[in-house]
Amino acid sequence: MVDQATGSDASRPAATGGEEHAFSAEVGRLLDLVVHALYSEREIFLRELVANAADATDRRRFEALTDAAQALPEGAKVRIDPDKDARRLTISDDGAGMSKEELARNLGTIARSGTRAFGEELAKHKPEERSGLIGQFGVGFYAAFMVADHVDVVSRRAGTDEAWRWSSDGKGSFTLSPATREQPGTDIILYMKDDADEFLDAWRLEAIVRKWADHIAWPITIQSDGEDKPANAGTALWRKPRSEVTEEQLTEFYRHVSHNFDTPWATLHWHAEGTIEFTALLFIPGSRPFEFGEQVRESKVRLHVRRMFITDDAALLPPWLRFVQGVVDTEDLPLNVSREMLQATPVLQRIRKAVTNRVLNELRTRAKDAESYAAFWDNFGPVVKEGIWDDAEYRTDLAGLARFRSSTEEGWTTLADYVSRMKDGQEAIYYLTGDNADTLPASPQLEGFKARGIEVLLLTDPVDSFWPDRLGTFEGKALRSVSQSHADLEKFEAPLSEGDKAELDTLLPALKEALGEAVSDVRGSTRLVSSAVVLAAAGQGPDLQLQRMMRRSGQAVPDLAPVLEVNPAHPLIRDMATRVARGEAVTDTALILLDIARIQEGESLKDPTAFASRLTATLTHLQGGAA
């Protein structure tokens, strides 16, 4: 249904004379990347445009459940019309359509990944892999410019009489102008490049549809010899018996629903019967989508009722399983179910629980293959651990599935394995949180634990600062941050010598006076081996890493000055004790030590200039003494 009244010349689009708009800076750069860097598999453009057309039709069908003005026409479908003479390819749908504002917003800006990130990711992939980035970055529409010199989009929003034309050559700007369209929906009109003749052949287009979009539920037709000929099977793959579905079909369906181009790590396909009846086809991705952590936390598993798409906002899985993709289809909900009803219906609650339990069982089974499960955990472990924090029902199950790095073990370990290796007399599971997995094993916080052969879990994901307190215990053993475990470690420490005690009795009061309110206490400790000082959390408040995270996010942090622990066996601490005994001031050295302890913890210095000045003066003094 290309609009002939506002149509263009057979060979090139006519100037629209409408409102001209510049692309956002990101889209302008993105178009250049798409056109010049993704040529390896240009056929993907059709898969993206057809998928968008099907999504728009799904959206209109759903909106029509509560708004009669949105009702779909009989025989709604996606139509592909190649015109060799005009060198024009048109993809049309009967979907929700777009208003003028929606055309400008959806086709003139890009809300997701920045072009710098896109370019960096592009450079990592081989040419044959690059087309996968189209789906991964959500830039499917712009793939049209890989094969077209110019693109027109004529769209009429369902429920309105007004149509608009979006037009661009993909070189920095687009125009918007009034148009006419007999029915709501969208036409995407591609004026093909000279080297894109293959995409004007009906047989080639059908092969692409069969490959990439065979499982789209809406009929897809291709205009050939004056007829609309079916191009896709349009079958609900999830309704077929597992024995009748090939691995290739499952992979292609996964790529369709997820917009990823990897191979799924796990496929779950089953039919549930009993008090509720539903069919599910779910996938756990084989790789982590780019910028996954920045996506919304809600699950986007698609809900179908009697094969008809209803919504992907039904939260069929908890947020900590939001990486799972796929379809759940039930007979036990009405087709006209509203979003409000979905949140309240007991049927959906039971489906959610059943689907969640099935995914957890799959993870338990696959966790027995340590190597394969390690790849999954690398991708999605941080997300699963969110459930330990915010889902009381599954907290214990998830703690058992979690994997951790350790100060004593190679590779990943579990909490259960940690407990089995605990020392005699050890009552807690010790952990250390930080930002950098490379530097955390060398933290001074670990010195005393390493010296006594006590294992410590090394946690570097942001959520690791939260979930241990919420979990509390595992198999009867408390989880405890090493920065709050001074008293625990004392039972494994050799007592201070009388000489060390005497020196500390002289030094500690001087350090407390010099540091004032910057610390809550200064104490000696034998948990340090090579470092002179280390910070410890005060009292029962949040540990040091959590305090840092709260400050970075702008949250109010309790006024909890840290404890400064000193190593009485360290030469610098012994020298300071001697100086204090002679009546010398150690204020500058004490402040330098506190700043060193902060740096060791990854904190920013409150006054870098003062630190530099004190350190320079101290080094100058030492150099003078040496001379």
Coordinates of C-alpha atoms in Angstrom, one line a residue, residues 1 31 51 54 140 153 166-167 177 221 223 277 397 452 457 475 539 578 595 627:
M1 CA 0.0 0.0 0.0
L31 CA 24.5 5.4 10.1
A51 CA 10.5 -8.1 12.7
A54 CA 5.4 -7.9 13.0
G140 CA 17.6 -2.6 13.0
V153 CA 8.6 5.8 5.8
W166 CA 9.7 10.4 7.0
S167 CA 12.4 10.7 4.4
S177 CA 5.9 16.0 5.6
T221 CA 3.8 -12.4 1.8
Q223 CA 4.5 -9.8 -4.3
E277 CA -1.8 -25.5 31.5
D397 CA 18.5 -21.5 46.5
R452 CA 47.0 -18.0 59.1
L457 CA 36.0 -14.9 49.3
E475 CA 24.7 -23.7 56.5
G539 CA 31.3 -1.0 65.0
T578 CA 60.9 5.6 69.2
D595 CA 46.2 8.7 53.5
A627 CA 73.3 13.1 53.3

